Amino acid sequence: MNSTDIISEMAKAIQLALGPVFLLTGIAGMLNVMSGRLSRIIDRGRALTEKPDVIATYEPTEIRTELLMLERRRHITSRAINMFTIAALMVCLVIVTLFLEAMFFMSLKWLIGVLFILATLSLVVGLGYFLREVHVASNTVRIRGVH
């Protein structure tokens, strides 16, 4: 194959990789959101266990109940982060496979399809965990003076 064909194949691979790169950007945004939520969960747990001024304003049963819910939220959030990370890794492998296909002139369409399906499924599961965590958080929010 001549250099013009190689350049043409690489240009095609770059064009095909643009879609997954945008998907990767969206996944990175979700990872950022979930990391922020995890940080807030951890900070709230620390405030309930380590700060005497915060502890003094609650009944021990209230603290225990909230700590249990925070632990549940932390667990769900960690799973969402895991799934979004797996999705990002699968998308990266899609991009690498696109370039390998172009560089070595072999058909890897089946592998690209499988990796993309795995990325999408991981993203769907991660979004499910995100939705669950938001639901748990909204059900456990206490606004003082309302109840």
JSON list of C-alpha atoms in Angstrom, two decimals:
[
{"chain": "A", "resi": 1, "resn": "MET", "atom": "CA", "xyz": [0.00, 0.00, 0.00]},
{"chain": "A", "resi": 2, "resn": "ASN", "atom": "CA", "xyz": [1.30, 3.45, -0.85]},
{"chain": "A", "resi": 3, "resn": "SER", "atom": "CA", "xyz": [1.57, 6.40, 1.48]},
{"chain": "A", "resi": 4, "resn": "THR", "atom": "CA", "xyz": [-1.57, 8.04, 0.08]},
{"chain": "A", "resi": 5, "resn": "ASP", "atom": "CA", "xyz": [-3.64, 5.00, 1.06]},
{"chain": "A", "resi": 6, "resn": "ILE", "atom": "CA", "xyz": [-2.10, 4.99, 4.54]},
{"chain": "A", "resi": 7, "resn": "ILE", "atom": "CA", "xyz": [-2.85, 8.69, 5.02]},
{"chain": "A", "resi": 8, "resn": "SER", "atom": "CA", "xyz": [-6.39, 8.14, 3.75]},
{"chain": "A", "resi": 9, "resn": "GLU", "atom": "CA", "xyz": [-6.97, 5.26, 6.20]},
{"chain": "A", "resi": 10, "resn": "MET", "atom": "CA", "xyz": [-5.58, 7.27, 9.12]},
{"chain": "A", "resi": 11, "resn": "ALA", "atom": "CA", "xyz": [-7.76, 10.27, 8.21]},
{"chain": "A", "resi": 12, "resn": "LYS", "atom": "CA", "xyz": [-10.78, 7.95, 8.16]},
{"chain": "A", "resi": 13, "resn": "ALA", "atom": "CA", "xyz": [-9.80, 6.55, 11.58]},
{"chain": "A", "resi": 14, "resn": "ILE", "atom": "CA", "xyz": [-9.50, 10.06, 13.00]},
{"chain": "A", "resi": 15, "resn": "GLN", "atom": "CA", "xyz": [-12.97, 10.92, 11.69]},
{"chain": "A", "resi": 16, "resn": "LEU", "atom": "CA", "xyz": [-14.43, 7.73, 13.15]},
{"chain": "A", "resi": 17, "resn": "ALA", "atom": "CA", "xyz": [-12.75, 8.39, 16.51]},
{"chain": "A", "resi": 18, "resn": "LEU", "atom": "CA", "xyz": [-14.42, 11.80, 16.93]},
{"chain": "A", "resi": 19, "resn": "GLY", "atom": "CA", "xyz": [-17.75, 10.33, 18.08]},
{"chain": "A", "resi": 20, "resn": "PRO", "atom": "CA", "xyz": [-16.20, 8.17, 20.81]},
{"chain": "A", "resi": 21, "resn": "VAL", "atom": "CA", "xyz": [-14.07, 11.12, 21.93]},
{"chain": "A", "resi": 22, "resn": "PHE", "atom": "CA", "xyz": [-17.22, 13.19, 22.50]},
{"chain": "A", "resi": 23, "resn": "LEU", "atom": "CA", "xyz": [-18.74, 10.26, 24.39]},
{"chain": "A", "resi": 24, "resn": "LEU", "atom": "CA", "xyz": [-15.59, 10.12, 26.50]},
{"chain": "A", "resi": 25, "resn": "THR", "atom": "CA", "xyz": [-16.06, 13.81, 27.33]},
{"chain": "A", "resi": 26, "resn": "GLY", "atom": "CA", "xyz": [-19.61, 13.15, 28.53]},
{"chain": "A", "resi": 27, "resn": "ILE", "atom": "CA", "xyz": [-18.47, 10.21, 30.64]},
{"chain": "A", "resi": 28, "resn": "ALA", "atom": "CA", "xyz": [-15.75, 12.39, 32.17]},
{"chain": "A", "resi": 29, "resn": "GLY", "atom": "CA", "xyz": [-18.46, 14.89, 33.11]},
{"chain": "A", "resi": 30, "resn": "MET", "atom": "CA", "xyz": [-20.44, 12.17, 34.87]},
{"chain": "A", "resi": 31, "resn": "LEU", "atom": "CA", "xyz": [-17.30, 11.02, 36.70]},
{"chain": "A", "resi": 32, "resn": "ASN", "atom": "CA", "xyz": [-16.81, 14.61, 37.85]},
{"chain": "A", "resi": 33, "resn": "VAL", "atom": "CA", "xyz": [-20.41, 14.82, 39.10]},
{"chain": "A", "resi": 34, "resn": "MET", "atom": "CA", "xyz": [-20.18, 11.50, 40.95]},
{"chain": "A", "resi": 35, "resn": "SER", "atom": "CA", "xyz": [-16.80, 12.36, 42.49]},
{"chain": "A", "resi": 36, "resn": "GLY", "atom": "CA", "xyz": [-18.30, 15.59, 43.81]},
{"chain": "A", "resi": 37, "resn": "ARG", "atom": "CA", "xyz": [-21.26, 13.72, 45.27]},
{"chain": "A", "resi": 38, "resn": "LEU", "atom": "CA", "xyz": [-18.94, 11.17, 46.89]},
{"chain": "A", "resi": 39, "resn": "SER", "atom": "CA", "xyz": [-16.87, 13.97, 48.40]},
{"chain": "A", "resi": 40, "resn": "ARG", "atom": "CA", "xyz": [-19.98, 15.56, 49.93]},
{"chain": "A", "resi": 41, "resn": "ILE", "atom": "CA", "xyz": [-21.14, 12.22, 51.33]},
{"chain": "A", "resi": 42, "resn": "ILE", "atom": "CA", "xyz": [-17.75, 11.65, 52.96]},
{"chain": "A", "resi": 43, "resn": "ASP", "atom": "CA", "xyz": [-17.63, 15.20, 54.34]},
{"chain": "A", "resi": 44, "resn": "ARG", "atom": "CA", "xyz": [-21.10, 14.84, 55.84]},
{"chain": "A", "resi": 45, "resn": "GLY", "atom": "CA", "xyz": [-20.16, 11.51, 57.43]},
{"chain": "A", "resi": 46, "resn": "ARG", "atom": "CA", "xyz": [-17.07, 13.05, 58.96]},
{"chain": "A", "resi": 47, "resn": "ALA", "atom": "CA", "xyz": [-19.08, 15.99, 60.28]},
{"chain": "A", "resi": 48, "resn": "LEU", "atom": "CA", "xyz": [-21.49, 13.60, 61.97]},
{"chain": "A", "resi": 49, "resn": "THR", "atom": "CA", "xyz": [-18.73, 11.56, 63.59]},
{"chain": "A", "resi": 50, "resn": "GLU", "atom": "CA", "xyz": [-15.86, 13.95, 64.25]},
{"chain": "A", "resi": 51, "resn": "LYS", "atom": "CA", "xyz": [-17.27, 17.42, 64.96]},
{"chain": "A", "resi": 52, "resn": "PRO", "atom": "CA", "xyz": [-18.67, 17.84, 68.49]},
{"chain": "A", "resi": 53, "resn": "ASP", "atom": "CA", "xyz": [-20.64, 20.98, 67.62]},
{"chain": "A", "resi": 54, "resn": "VAL", "atom": "CA", "xyz": [-22.49, 19.12, 64.85]},
{"chain": "A", "resi": 55, "resn": "ILE", "atom": "CA", "xyz": [-22.96, 15.96, 66.94]},
{"chain": "A", "resi": 56, "resn": "ALA", "atom": "CA", "xyz": [-24.48, 17.95, 69.82]},
{"chain": "A", "resi": 57, "resn": "THR", "atom": "CA", "xyz": [-27.35, 19.21, 67.64]},
{"chain": "A", "resi": 58, "resn": "TYR", "atom": "CA", "xyz": [-28.68, 15.71, 66.84]},
{"chain": "A", "resi": 59, "resn": "GLU", "atom": "CA", "xyz": [-30.09, 12.78, 68.76]},
{"chain": "A", "resi": 60, "resn": "PRO", "atom": "CA", "xyz": [-27.87, 9.65, 68.65]},
{"chain": "A", "resi": 61, "resn": "THR", "atom": "CA", "xyz": [-30.56, 7.72, 66.77]},
{"chain": "A", "resi": 62, "resn": "GLU", "atom": "CA", "xyz": [-30.76, 10.49, 64.16]},
{"chain": "A", "resi": 63, "resn": "ILE", "atom": "CA", "xyz": [-26.99, 10.36, 63.68]},
{"chain": "A", "resi": 64, "resn": "ARG", "atom": "CA", "xyz": [-27.00, 6.58, 63.34]},
{"chain": "A", "resi": 65, "resn": "THR", "atom": "CA", "xyz": [-29.85, 6.64, 60.82]},
{"chain": "A", "resi": 66, "resn": "GLU", "atom": "CA", "xyz": [-28.17, 9.32, 58.74]},
{"chain": "A", "resi": 67, "resn": "LEU", "atom": "CA", "xyz": [-24.80, 7.53, 58.87]},
{"chain": "A", "resi": 68, "resn": "LEU", "atom": "CA", "xyz": [-26.46, 4.35, 57.59]},
{"chain": "A", "resi": 69, "resn": "MET", "atom": "CA", "xyz": [-28.01, 6.27, 54.69]},
{"chain": "A", "resi": 70, "resn": "LEU", "atom": "CA", "xyz": [-24.71, 8.00, 53.95]},
{"chain": "A", "resi": 71, "resn": "GLU", "atom": "CA", "xyz": [-23.00, 4.60, 53.83]},
{"chain": "A", "resi": 72, "resn": "ARG", "atom": "CA", "xyz": [-25.66, 3.35, 51.43]},
{"chain": "A", "resi": 73, "resn": "ARG", "atom": "CA", "xyz": [-25.21, 6.43, 49.24]},
{"chain": "A", "resi": 74, "resn": "ARG", "atom": "CA", "xyz": [-21.42, 6.05, 49.35]},
{"chain": "A", "resi": 75, "resn": "HIS", "atom": "CA", "xyz": [-21.73, 2.46, 48.19]},
{"chain": "A", "resi": 76, "resn": "ILE", "atom": "CA", "xyz": [-24.08, 3.36, 45.31]},
{"chain": "A", "resi": 77, "resn": "THR", "atom": "CA", "xyz": [-21.89, 6.30, 44.28]},
{"chain": "A", "resi": 78, "resn": "SER", "atom": "CA", "xyz": [-18.76, 4.16, 44.28]},
{"chain": "A", "resi": 79, "resn": "ARG", "atom": "CA", "xyz": [-20.48, 1.64, 42.02]},
{"chain": "A", "resi": 80, "resn": "ALA", "atom": "CA", "xyz": [-21.54, 4.41, 39.64]},
{"chain": "A", "resi": 81, "resn": "ILE", "atom": "CA", "xyz": [-17.95, 5.69, 39.51]},
{"chain": "A", "resi": 82, "resn": "ASN", "atom": "CA", "xyz": [-16.74, 2.15, 38.78]},
{"chain": "A", "resi": 83, "resn": "MET", "atom": "CA", "xyz": [-19.22, 1.74, 35.93]},
{"chain": "A", "resi": 84, "resn": "PHE", "atom": "CA", "xyz": [-18.43, 5.14, 34.41]},
{"chain": "A", "resi": 85, "resn": "THR", "atom": "CA", "xyz": [-14.72, 4.34, 34.61]},
{"chain": "A", "resi": 86, "resn": "ILE", "atom": "CA", "xyz": [-15.26, 1.00, 32.88]},
{"chain": "A", "resi": 87, "resn": "ALA", "atom": "CA", "xyz": [-17.31, 2.78, 30.19]},
{"chain": "A", "resi": 88, "resn": "ALA", "atom": "CA", "xyz": [-14.49, 5.30, 29.68]},
{"chain": "A", "resi": 89, "resn": "LEU", "atom": "CA", "xyz": [-11.92, 2.52, 29.41]},
{"chain": "A", "resi": 90, "resn": "MET", "atom": "CA", "xyz": [-14.07, 0.69, 26.84]},
{"chain": "A", "resi": 91, "resn": "VAL", "atom": "CA", "xyz": [-14.42, 3.87, 24.78]},
{"chain": "A", "resi": 92, "resn": "CYS", "atom": "CA", "xyz": [-10.64, 4.34, 24.90]},
{"chain": "A", "resi": 93, "resn": "LEU", "atom": "CA", "xyz": [-10.23, 0.78, 23.66]},
{"chain": "A", "resi": 94, "resn": "VAL", "atom": "CA", "xyz": [-12.68, 1.53, 20.82]},
{"chain": "A", "resi": 95, "resn": "ILE", "atom": "CA", "xyz": [-10.50, 4.47, 19.78]},
{"chain": "A", "resi": 96, "resn": "VAL", "atom": "CA", "xyz": [-7.30, 2.40, 19.98]},
{"chain": "A", "resi": 97, "resn": "THR", "atom": "CA", "xyz": [-8.92, -0.40, 17.97]},
{"chain": "A", "resi": 98, "resn": "LEU", "atom": "CA", "xyz": [-10.04, 2.06, 15.28]},
{"chain": "A", "resi": 99, "resn": "PHE", "atom": "CA", "xyz": [-6.43, 3.18, 14.84]},
{"chain": "A", "resi": 100, "resn": "LEU", "atom": "CA", "xyz": [-5.07, -0.37, 14.93]},
{"chain": "A", "resi": 101, "resn": "GLU", "atom": "CA", "xyz": [-7.54, -1.31, 12.22]},
{"chain": "A", "resi": 102, "resn": "ALA", "atom": "CA", "xyz": [-6.35, 1.60, 10.06]},
{"chain": "A", "resi": 103, "resn": "MET", "atom": "CA", "xyz": [-2.64, 1.07, 10.73]},
{"chain": "A", "resi": 104, "resn": "PHE", "atom": "CA", "xyz": [-2.52, -2.67, 10.10]},
{"chain": "A", "resi": 105, "resn": "PHE", "atom": "CA", "xyz": [-5.26, -2.86, 7.44]},
{"chain": "A", "resi": 106, "resn": "MET", "atom": "CA", "xyz": [-7.27, -5.53, 9.20]},
{"chain": "A", "resi": 107, "resn": "SER", "atom": "CA", "xyz": [-10.95, -5.77, 9.94]},
{"chain": "A", "resi": 108, "resn": "LEU", "atom": "CA", "xyz": [-11.68, -5.35, 13.64]},
{"chain": "A", "resi": 109, "resn": "LYS", "atom": "CA", "xyz": [-15.27, -4.21, 13.24]},
{"chain": "A", "resi": 110, "resn": "TRP", "atom": "CA", "xyz": [-16.60, -7.03, 15.43]},
{"chain": "A", "resi": 111, "resn": "LEU", "atom": "CA", "xyz": [-14.21, -6.04, 18.25]},
{"chain": "A", "resi": 112, "resn": "ILE", "atom": "CA", "xyz": [-15.13, -2.37, 17.87]},
{"chain": "A", "resi": 113, "resn": "GLY", "atom": "CA", "xyz": [-18.81, -3.32, 18.07]},
{"chain": "A", "resi": 114, "resn": "VAL", "atom": "CA", "xyz": [-18.34, -5.47, 21.17]},
{"chain": "A", "resi": 115, "resn": "LEU", "atom": "CA", "xyz": [-16.28, -2.79, 22.93]},
{"chain": "A", "resi": 116, "resn": "PHE", "atom": "CA", "xyz": [-18.83, -0.10, 22.07]},
{"chain": "A", "resi": 117, "resn": "ILE", "atom": "CA", "xyz": [-21.70, -2.26, 23.33]},
{"chain": "A", "resi": 118, "resn": "LEU", "atom": "CA", "xyz": [-19.81, -2.91, 26.58]},
{"chain": "A", "resi": 119, "resn": "ALA", "atom": "CA", "xyz": [-19.13, 0.83, 26.94]},
{"chain": "A", "resi": 120, "resn": "THR", "atom": "CA", "xyz": [-22.78, 1.66, 26.38]},
{"chain": "A", "resi": 121, "resn": "LEU", "atom": "CA", "xyz": [-23.99, -1.00, 28.82]},
{"chain": "A", "resi": 122, "resn": "SER", "atom": "CA", "xyz": [-21.53, 0.23, 31.46]},
{"chain": "A", "resi": 123, "resn": "LEU", "atom": "CA", "xyz": [-22.75, 3.77, 30.90]},
{"chain": "A", "resi": 124, "resn": "VAL", "atom": "CA", "xyz": [-26.38, 2.68, 31.26]},
{"chain": "A", "resi": 125, "resn": "VAL", "atom": "CA", "xyz": [-25.63, 0.83, 34.52]},
{"chain": "A", "resi": 126, "resn": "GLY", "atom": "CA", "xyz": [-23.66, 3.85, 35.81]},
{"chain": "A", "resi": 127, "resn": "LEU", "atom": "CA", "xyz": [-26.58, 6.13, 35.01]},
{"chain": "A", "resi": 128, "resn": "GLY", "atom": "CA", "xyz": [-28.89, 3.72, 36.82]},
{"chain": "A", "resi": 129, "resn": "TYR", "atom": "CA", "xyz": [-26.69, 3.93, 39.91]},
{"chain": "A", "resi": 130, "resn": "PHE", "atom": "CA", "xyz": [-26.65, 7.73, 39.57]},
{"chain": "A", "resi": 131, "resn": "LEU", "atom": "CA", "xyz": [-30.44, 7.82, 39.45]},
{"chain": "A", "resi": 132, "resn": "ARG", "atom": "CA", "xyz": [-30.65, 5.50, 42.46]},
{"chain": "A", "resi": 133, "resn": "GLU", "atom": "CA", "xyz": [-28.23, 7.62, 44.49]},
{"chain": "A", "resi": 134, "resn": "VAL", "atom": "CA", "xyz": [-30.17, 10.80, 43.69]},
{"chain": "A", "resi": 135, "resn": "HIS", "atom": "CA", "xyz": [-33.39, 9.04, 44.72]},
{"chain": "A", "resi": 136, "resn": "VAL", "atom": "CA", "xyz": [-31.88, 7.83, 48.03]},
{"chain": "A", "resi": 137, "resn": "ALA", "atom": "CA", "xyz": [-30.42, 11.29, 48.70]},
{"chain": "A", "resi": 138, "resn": "SER", "atom": "CA", "xyz": [-33.70, 13.08, 48.04]},
{"chain": "A", "resi": 139, "resn": "ASN", "atom": "CA", "xyz": [-35.58, 10.66, 50.29]},
{"chain": "A", "resi": 140, "resn": "THR", "atom": "CA", "xyz": [-33.18, 11.18, 53.19]},
{"chain": "A", "resi": 141, "resn": "VAL", "atom": "CA", "xyz": [-32.90, 14.97, 53.07]},
{"chain": "A", "resi": 142, "resn": "ARG", "atom": "CA", "xyz": [-34.08, 16.55, 56.27]},
{"chain": "A", "resi": 143, "resn": "ILE", "atom": "CA", "xyz": [-34.95, 20.19, 56.36]},
{"chain": "A", "resi": 144, "resn": "ARG", "atom": "CA", "xyz": [-35.04, 21.36, 59.97]},
{"chain": "A", "resi": 145, "resn": "GLY", "atom": "CA", "xyz": [-38.24, 23.03, 61.04]},
{"chain": "A", "resi": 146, "resn": "VAL", "atom": "CA", "xyz": [-40.37, 21.28, 58.42]},
{"chain": "A", "resi": 147, "resn": "HIS", "atom": "CA", "xyz": [-40.92, 17.98, 60.26]}
]
